[in-house]
PDB file of C-alpha atoms in Angstrom:
ATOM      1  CA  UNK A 228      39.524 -22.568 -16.912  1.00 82.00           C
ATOM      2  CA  UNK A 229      37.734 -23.855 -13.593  1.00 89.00           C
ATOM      3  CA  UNK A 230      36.136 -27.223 -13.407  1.00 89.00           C
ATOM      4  CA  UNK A 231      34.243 -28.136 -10.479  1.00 87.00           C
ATOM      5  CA  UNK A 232      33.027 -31.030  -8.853  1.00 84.00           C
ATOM      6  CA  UNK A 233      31.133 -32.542  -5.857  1.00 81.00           C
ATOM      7  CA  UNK A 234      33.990 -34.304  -3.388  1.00 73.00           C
ATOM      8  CA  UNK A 235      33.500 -37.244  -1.127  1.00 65.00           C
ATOM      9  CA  UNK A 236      36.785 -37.856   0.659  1.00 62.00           C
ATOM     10  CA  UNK A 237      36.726 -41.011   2.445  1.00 58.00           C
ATOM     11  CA  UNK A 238      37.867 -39.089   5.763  1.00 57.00           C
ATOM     12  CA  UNK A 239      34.834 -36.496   4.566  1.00 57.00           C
ATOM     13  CA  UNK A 240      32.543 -39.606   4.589  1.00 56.00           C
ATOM     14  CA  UNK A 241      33.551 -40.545   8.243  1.00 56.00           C
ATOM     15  CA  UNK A 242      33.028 -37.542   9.346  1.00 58.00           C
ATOM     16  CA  UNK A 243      29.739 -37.027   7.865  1.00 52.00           C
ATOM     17  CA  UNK A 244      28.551 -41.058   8.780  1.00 54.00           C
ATOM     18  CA  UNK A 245      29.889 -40.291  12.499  1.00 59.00           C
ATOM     19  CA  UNK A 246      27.453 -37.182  12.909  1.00 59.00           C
ATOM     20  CA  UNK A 247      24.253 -38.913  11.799  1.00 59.00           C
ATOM     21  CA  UNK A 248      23.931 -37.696   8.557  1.00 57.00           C
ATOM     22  CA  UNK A 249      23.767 -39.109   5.095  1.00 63.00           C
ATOM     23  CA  UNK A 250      26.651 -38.517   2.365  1.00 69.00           C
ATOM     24  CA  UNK A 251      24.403 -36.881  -0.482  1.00 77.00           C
ATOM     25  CA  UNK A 252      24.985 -33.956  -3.013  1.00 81.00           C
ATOM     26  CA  UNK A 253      24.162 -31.714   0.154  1.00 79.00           C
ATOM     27  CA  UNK A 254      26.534 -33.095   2.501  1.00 76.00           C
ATOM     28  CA  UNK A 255      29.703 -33.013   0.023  1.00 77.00           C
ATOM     29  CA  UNK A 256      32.290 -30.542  -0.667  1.00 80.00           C
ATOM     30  CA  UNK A 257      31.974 -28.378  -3.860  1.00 84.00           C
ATOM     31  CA  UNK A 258      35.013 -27.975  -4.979  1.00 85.00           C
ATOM     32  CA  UNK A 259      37.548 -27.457  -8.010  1.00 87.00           C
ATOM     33  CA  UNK A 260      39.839 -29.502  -9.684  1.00 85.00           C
ATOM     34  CA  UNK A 261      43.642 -28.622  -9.748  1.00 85.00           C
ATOM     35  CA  UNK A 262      43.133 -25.840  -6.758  1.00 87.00           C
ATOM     36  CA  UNK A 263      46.454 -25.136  -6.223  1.00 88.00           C
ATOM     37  CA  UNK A 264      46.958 -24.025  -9.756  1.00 90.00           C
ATOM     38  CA  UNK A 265      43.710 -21.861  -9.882  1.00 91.00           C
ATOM     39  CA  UNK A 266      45.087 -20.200  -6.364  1.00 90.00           C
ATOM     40  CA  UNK A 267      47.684 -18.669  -7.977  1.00 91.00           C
ATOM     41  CA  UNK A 268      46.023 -16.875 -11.026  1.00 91.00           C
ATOM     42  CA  UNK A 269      44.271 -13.917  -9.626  1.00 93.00           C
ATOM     43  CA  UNK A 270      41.021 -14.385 -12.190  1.00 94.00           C
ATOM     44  CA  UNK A 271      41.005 -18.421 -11.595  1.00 93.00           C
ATOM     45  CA  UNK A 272      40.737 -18.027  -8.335  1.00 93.00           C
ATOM     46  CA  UNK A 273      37.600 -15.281  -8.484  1.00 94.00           C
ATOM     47  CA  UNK A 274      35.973 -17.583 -11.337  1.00 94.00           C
ATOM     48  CA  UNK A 275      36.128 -20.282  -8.264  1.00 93.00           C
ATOM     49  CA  UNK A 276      34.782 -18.002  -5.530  1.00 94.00           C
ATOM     50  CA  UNK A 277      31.677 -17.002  -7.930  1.00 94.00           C
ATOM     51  CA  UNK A 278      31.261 -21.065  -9.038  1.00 94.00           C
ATOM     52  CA  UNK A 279      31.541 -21.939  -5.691  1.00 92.00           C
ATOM     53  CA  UNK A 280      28.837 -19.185  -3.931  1.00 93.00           C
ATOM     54  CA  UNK A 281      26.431 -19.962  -6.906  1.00 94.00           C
ATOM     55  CA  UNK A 282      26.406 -23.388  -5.977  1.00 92.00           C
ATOM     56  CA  UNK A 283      25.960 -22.559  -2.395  1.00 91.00           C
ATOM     57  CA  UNK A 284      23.177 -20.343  -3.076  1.00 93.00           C
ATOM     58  CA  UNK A 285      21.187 -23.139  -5.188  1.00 92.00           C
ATOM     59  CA  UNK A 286      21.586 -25.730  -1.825  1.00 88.00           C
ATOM     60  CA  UNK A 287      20.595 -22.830   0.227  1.00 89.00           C
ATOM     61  CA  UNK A 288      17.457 -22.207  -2.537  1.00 89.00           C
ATOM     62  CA  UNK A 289      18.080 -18.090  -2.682  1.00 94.00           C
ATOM     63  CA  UNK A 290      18.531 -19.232  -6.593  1.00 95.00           C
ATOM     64  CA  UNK A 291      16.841 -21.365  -8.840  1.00 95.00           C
ATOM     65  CA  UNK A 292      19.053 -24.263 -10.326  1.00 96.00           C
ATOM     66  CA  UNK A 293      18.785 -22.499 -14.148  1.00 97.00           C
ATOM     67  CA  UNK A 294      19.965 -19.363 -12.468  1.00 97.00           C
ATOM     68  CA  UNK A 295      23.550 -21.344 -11.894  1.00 96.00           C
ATOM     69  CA  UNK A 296      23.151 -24.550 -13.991  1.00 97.00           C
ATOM     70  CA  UNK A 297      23.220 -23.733 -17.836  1.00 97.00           C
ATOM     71  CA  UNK A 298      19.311 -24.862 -18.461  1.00 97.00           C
ATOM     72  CA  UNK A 299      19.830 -26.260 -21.659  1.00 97.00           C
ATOM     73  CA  UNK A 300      23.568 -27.840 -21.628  1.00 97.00           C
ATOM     74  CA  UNK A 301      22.121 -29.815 -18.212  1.00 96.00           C
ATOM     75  CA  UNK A 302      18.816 -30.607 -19.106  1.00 96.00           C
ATOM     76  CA  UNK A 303      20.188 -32.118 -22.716  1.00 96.00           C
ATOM     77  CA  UNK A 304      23.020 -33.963 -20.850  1.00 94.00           C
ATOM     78  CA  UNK A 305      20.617 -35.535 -18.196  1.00 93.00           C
ATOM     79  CA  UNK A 306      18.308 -36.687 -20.954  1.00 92.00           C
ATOM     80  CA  UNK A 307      20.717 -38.262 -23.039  1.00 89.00           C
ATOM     81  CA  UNK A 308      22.911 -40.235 -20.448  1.00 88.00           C
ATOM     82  CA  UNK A 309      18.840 -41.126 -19.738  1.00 85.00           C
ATOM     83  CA  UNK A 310      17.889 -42.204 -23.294  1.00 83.00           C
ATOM     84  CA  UNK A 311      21.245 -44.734 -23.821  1.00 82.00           C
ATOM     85  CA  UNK A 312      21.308 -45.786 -20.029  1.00 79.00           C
ATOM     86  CA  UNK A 313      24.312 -44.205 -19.321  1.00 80.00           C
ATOM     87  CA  UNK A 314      23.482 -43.148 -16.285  1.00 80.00           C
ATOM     88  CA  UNK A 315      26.632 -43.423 -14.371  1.00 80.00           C
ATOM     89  CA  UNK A 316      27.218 -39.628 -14.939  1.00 82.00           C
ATOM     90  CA  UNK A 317      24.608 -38.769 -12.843  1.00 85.00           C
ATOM     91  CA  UNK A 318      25.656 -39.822  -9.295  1.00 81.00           C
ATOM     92  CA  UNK A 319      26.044 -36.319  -7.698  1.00 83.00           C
ATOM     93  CA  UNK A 320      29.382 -37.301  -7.095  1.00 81.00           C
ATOM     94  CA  UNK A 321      30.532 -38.170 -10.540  1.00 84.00           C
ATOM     95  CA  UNK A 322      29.181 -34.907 -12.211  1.00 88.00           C
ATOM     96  CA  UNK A 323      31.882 -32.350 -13.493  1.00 90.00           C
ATOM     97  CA  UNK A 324      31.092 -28.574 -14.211  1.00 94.00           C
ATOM     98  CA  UNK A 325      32.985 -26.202 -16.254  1.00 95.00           C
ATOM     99  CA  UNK A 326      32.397 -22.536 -15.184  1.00 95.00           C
ATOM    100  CA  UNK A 327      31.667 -20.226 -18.158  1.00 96.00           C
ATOM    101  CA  UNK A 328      32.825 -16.983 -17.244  1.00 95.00           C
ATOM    102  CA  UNK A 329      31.291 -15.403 -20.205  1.00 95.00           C
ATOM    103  CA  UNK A 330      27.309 -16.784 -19.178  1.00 96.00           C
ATOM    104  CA  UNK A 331      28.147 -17.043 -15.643  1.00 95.00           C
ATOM    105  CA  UNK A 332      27.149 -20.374 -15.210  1.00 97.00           C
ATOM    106  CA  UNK A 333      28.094 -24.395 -14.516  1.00 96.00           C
ATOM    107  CA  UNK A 334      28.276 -26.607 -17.509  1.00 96.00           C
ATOM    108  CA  UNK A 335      27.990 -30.242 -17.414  1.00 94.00           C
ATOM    109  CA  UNK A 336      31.005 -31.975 -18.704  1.00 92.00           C
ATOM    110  CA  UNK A 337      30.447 -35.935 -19.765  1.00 86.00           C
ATOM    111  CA  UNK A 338      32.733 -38.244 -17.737  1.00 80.00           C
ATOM    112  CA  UNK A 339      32.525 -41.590 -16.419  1.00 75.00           C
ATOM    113  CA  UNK A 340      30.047 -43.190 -19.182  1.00 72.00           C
ATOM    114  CA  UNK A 341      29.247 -46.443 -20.381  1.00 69.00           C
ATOM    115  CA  UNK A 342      26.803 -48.026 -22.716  1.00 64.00           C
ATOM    116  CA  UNK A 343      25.946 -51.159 -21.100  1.00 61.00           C
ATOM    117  CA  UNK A 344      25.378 -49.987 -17.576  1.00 61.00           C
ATOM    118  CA  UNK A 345      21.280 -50.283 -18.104  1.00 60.00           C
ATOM    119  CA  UNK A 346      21.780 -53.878 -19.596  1.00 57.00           C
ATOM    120  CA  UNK A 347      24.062 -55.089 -16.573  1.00 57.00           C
ATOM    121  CA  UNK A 348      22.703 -53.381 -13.508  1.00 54.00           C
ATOM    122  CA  UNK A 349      18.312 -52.838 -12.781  1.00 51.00           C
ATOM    123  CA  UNK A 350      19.450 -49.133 -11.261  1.00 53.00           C
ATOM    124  CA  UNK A 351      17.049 -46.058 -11.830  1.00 53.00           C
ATOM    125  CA  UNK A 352      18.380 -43.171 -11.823  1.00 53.00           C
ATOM    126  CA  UNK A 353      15.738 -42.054  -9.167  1.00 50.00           C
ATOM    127  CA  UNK A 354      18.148 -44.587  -7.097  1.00 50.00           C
ATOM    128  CA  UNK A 355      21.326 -43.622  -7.376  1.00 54.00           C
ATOM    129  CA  UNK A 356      21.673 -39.933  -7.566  1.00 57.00           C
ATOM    130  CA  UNK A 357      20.030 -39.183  -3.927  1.00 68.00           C
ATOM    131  CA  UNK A 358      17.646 -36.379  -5.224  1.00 81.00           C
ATOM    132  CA  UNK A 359      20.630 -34.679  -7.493  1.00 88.00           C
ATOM    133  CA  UNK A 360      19.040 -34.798 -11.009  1.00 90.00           C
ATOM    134  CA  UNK A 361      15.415 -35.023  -9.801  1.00 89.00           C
ATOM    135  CA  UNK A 362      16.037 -31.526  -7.847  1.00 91.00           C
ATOM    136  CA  UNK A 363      17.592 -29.984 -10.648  1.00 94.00           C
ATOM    137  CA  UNK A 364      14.750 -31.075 -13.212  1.00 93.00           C
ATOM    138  CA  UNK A 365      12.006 -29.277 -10.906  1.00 93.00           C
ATOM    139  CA  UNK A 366      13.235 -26.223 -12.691  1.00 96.00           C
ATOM    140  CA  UNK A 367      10.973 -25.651 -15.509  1.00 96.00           C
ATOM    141  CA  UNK A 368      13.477 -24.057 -17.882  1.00 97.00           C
ATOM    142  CA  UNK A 369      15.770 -26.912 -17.257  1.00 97.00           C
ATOM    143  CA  UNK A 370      12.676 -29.605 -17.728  1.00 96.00           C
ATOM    144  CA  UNK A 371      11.841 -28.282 -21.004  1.00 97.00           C
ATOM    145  CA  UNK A 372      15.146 -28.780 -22.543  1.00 97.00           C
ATOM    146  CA  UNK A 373      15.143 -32.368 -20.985  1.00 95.00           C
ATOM    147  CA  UNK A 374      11.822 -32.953 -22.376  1.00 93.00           C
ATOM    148  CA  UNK A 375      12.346 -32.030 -25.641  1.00 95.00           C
ATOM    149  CA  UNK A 376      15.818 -33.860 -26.116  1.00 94.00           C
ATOM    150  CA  UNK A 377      14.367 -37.080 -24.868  1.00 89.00           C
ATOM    151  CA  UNK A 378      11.536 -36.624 -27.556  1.00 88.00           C
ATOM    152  CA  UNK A 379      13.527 -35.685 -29.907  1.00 90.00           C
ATOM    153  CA  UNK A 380      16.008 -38.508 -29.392  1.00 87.00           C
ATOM    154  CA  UNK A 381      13.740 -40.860 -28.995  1.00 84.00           C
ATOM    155  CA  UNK A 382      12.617 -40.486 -31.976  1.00 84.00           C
ATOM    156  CA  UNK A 383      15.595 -40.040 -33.922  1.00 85.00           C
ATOM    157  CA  UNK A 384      16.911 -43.194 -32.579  1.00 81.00           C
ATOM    158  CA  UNK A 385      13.402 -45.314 -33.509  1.00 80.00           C
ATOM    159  CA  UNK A 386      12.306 -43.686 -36.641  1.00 81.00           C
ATOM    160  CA  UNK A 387      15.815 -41.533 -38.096  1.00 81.00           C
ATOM    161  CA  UNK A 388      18.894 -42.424 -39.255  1.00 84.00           C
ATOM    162  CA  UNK A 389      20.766 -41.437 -35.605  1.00 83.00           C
ATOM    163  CA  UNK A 390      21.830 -44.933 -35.231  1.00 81.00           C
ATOM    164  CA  UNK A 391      23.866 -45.033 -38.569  1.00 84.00           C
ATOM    165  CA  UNK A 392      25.053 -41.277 -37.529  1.00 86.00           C
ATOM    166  CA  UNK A 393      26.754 -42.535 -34.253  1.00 82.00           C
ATOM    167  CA  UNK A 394      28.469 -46.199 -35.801  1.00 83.00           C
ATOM    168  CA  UNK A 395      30.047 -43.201 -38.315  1.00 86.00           C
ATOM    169  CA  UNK A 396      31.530 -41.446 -35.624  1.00 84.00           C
ATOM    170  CA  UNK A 397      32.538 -44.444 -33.611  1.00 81.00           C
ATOM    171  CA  UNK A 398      34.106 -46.131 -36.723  1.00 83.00           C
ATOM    172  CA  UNK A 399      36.349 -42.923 -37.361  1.00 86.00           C
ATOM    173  CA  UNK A 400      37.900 -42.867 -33.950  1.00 83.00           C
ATOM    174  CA  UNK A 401      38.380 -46.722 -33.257  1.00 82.00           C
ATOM    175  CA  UNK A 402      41.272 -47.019 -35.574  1.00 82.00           C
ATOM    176  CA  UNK A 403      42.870 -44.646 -33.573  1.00 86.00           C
ATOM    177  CA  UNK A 404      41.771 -45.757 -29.858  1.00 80.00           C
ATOM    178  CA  UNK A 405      42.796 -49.434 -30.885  1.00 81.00           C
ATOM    179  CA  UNK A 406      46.076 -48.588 -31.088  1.00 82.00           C
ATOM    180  CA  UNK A 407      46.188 -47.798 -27.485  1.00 80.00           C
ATOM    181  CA  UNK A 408      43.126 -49.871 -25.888  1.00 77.00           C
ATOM    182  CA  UNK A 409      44.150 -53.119 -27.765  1.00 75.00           C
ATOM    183  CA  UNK A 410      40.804 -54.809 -26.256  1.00 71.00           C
ATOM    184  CA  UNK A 411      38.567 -52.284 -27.298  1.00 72.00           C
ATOM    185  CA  UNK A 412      35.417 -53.669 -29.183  1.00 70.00           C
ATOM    186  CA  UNK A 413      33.867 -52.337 -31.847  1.00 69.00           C
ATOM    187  CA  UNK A 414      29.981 -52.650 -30.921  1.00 68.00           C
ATOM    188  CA  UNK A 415      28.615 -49.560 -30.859  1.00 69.00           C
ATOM    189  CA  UNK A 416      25.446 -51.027 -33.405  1.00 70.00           C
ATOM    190  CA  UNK A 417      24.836 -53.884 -30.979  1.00 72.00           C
ATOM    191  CA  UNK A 418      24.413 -51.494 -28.521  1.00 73.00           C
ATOM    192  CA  UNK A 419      22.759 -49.047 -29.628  1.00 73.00           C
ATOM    193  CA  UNK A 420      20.402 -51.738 -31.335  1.00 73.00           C
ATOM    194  CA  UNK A 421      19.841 -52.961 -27.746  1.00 73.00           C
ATOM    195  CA  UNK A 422      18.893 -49.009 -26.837  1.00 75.00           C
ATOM    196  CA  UNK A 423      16.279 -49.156 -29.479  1.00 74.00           C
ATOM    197  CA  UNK A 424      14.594 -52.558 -28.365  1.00 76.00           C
ATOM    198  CA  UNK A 425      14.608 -50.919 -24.736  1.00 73.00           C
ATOM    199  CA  UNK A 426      12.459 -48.422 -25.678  1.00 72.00           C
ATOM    200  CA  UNK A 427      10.214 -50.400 -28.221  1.00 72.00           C
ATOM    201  CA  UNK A 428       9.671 -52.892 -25.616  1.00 70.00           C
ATOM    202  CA  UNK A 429       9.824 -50.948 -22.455  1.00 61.00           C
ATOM    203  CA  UNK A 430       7.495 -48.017 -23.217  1.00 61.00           C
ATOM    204  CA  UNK A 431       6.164 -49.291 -26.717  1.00 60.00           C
ATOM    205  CA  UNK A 432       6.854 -45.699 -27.943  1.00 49.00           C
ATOM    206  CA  UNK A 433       4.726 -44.609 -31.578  1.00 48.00           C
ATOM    207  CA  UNK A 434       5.688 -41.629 -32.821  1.00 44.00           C
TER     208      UNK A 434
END
């Protein structure tokens, strides 16, 4: 399989501060994970060529960014890191793609998250992705999966039982990641309880 992902060497960053420019999504190198591996395997290596010119094309705008990002695997990612204020993910340079040979297109892998990144830092996400996220959600087939995921999250998470749902998943795997991470806590409620008051208080949300 290919993964992909936006580089920012610190030489790269030099380079680019020395010319003028600023580092953003536009100025960094797309570019695979575990390249030398992919070069030798024939269909690897054309699954990274296509990735790679699709992205290309999207920066160049000859496509539009649901004709190379899966619409509704991007716009549901964006909107959830959004709705717990994990929005870490979405610094251009933290994103990871998988390339899906069978649709043809980049799918957002989760990496890098926390839950208490919107209770310890003020960022926005307007702030910290340089244009990434807002760019790709100007694509109306990607907006209306965003849209409806944050409604219906929202709303799950003041009115349903999603809450409850996630402590059940949490619970099963933290006898197992305690083993290893021996000062792991175990407060997924609190902070998903802190979540809900966000939005109650933030946006006073009725559904």
């Amino acid at each position: 399989f290919v993964l992909c992902c936006l580089q920012t060497s610190d030489q790269q960053q030099l380079q680019i501060a020395a010319s003028g420019r600023a580092v953003t999504y536009r100025t960094a190198m797309f570019d695979t994970l575990n390249t030398r591996k992919i070069n030798q395997n024939l269909q690897l290596r054309e699954y990274k060529v296509i990735a790679k010119g699709k992205f290309r094309a999207y920066l160049e705008g000859r496509v539009k960014a649901s004709e190379v990002f899966d619409a509704k695997l991007i716009g549901s990612y964006i909107a959830i890191s959004e709705i717990f204020g994990a929005i870490h993910p979405l610094i251009f340079h933290n994103f990871l793609f998988y390339y899906n040979p069978e649709s043809g297109l980049l799918e957002p892998i989760a990496y890098d998250a926390n839950l208490h990144q919107r209770y310890a830092h003020s960022s926005k996400i307007a702030t910290i992705t340089d244009g990434f996220v807002e760019e790709l959600l100007y694509d109306p087939e990607i907006f209306k999966y965003y849209s409806s995921t944050i409604f219906e999250l929202s709303n799950d998470l003041l009115e349903g039982d999603l809450i409850n749902q996630l402590i059940e998943v949490e619970n099963s795997w933290y006898k197992f990641l305690i083993k290893e991470f021996w000062l792991l806590e175990n407060r997924c409620r609190r902070f998903f309880n802190q979540t809900k008051k966000f939005f109650r208080k933030k946006f006073r949300i009725t559904f």
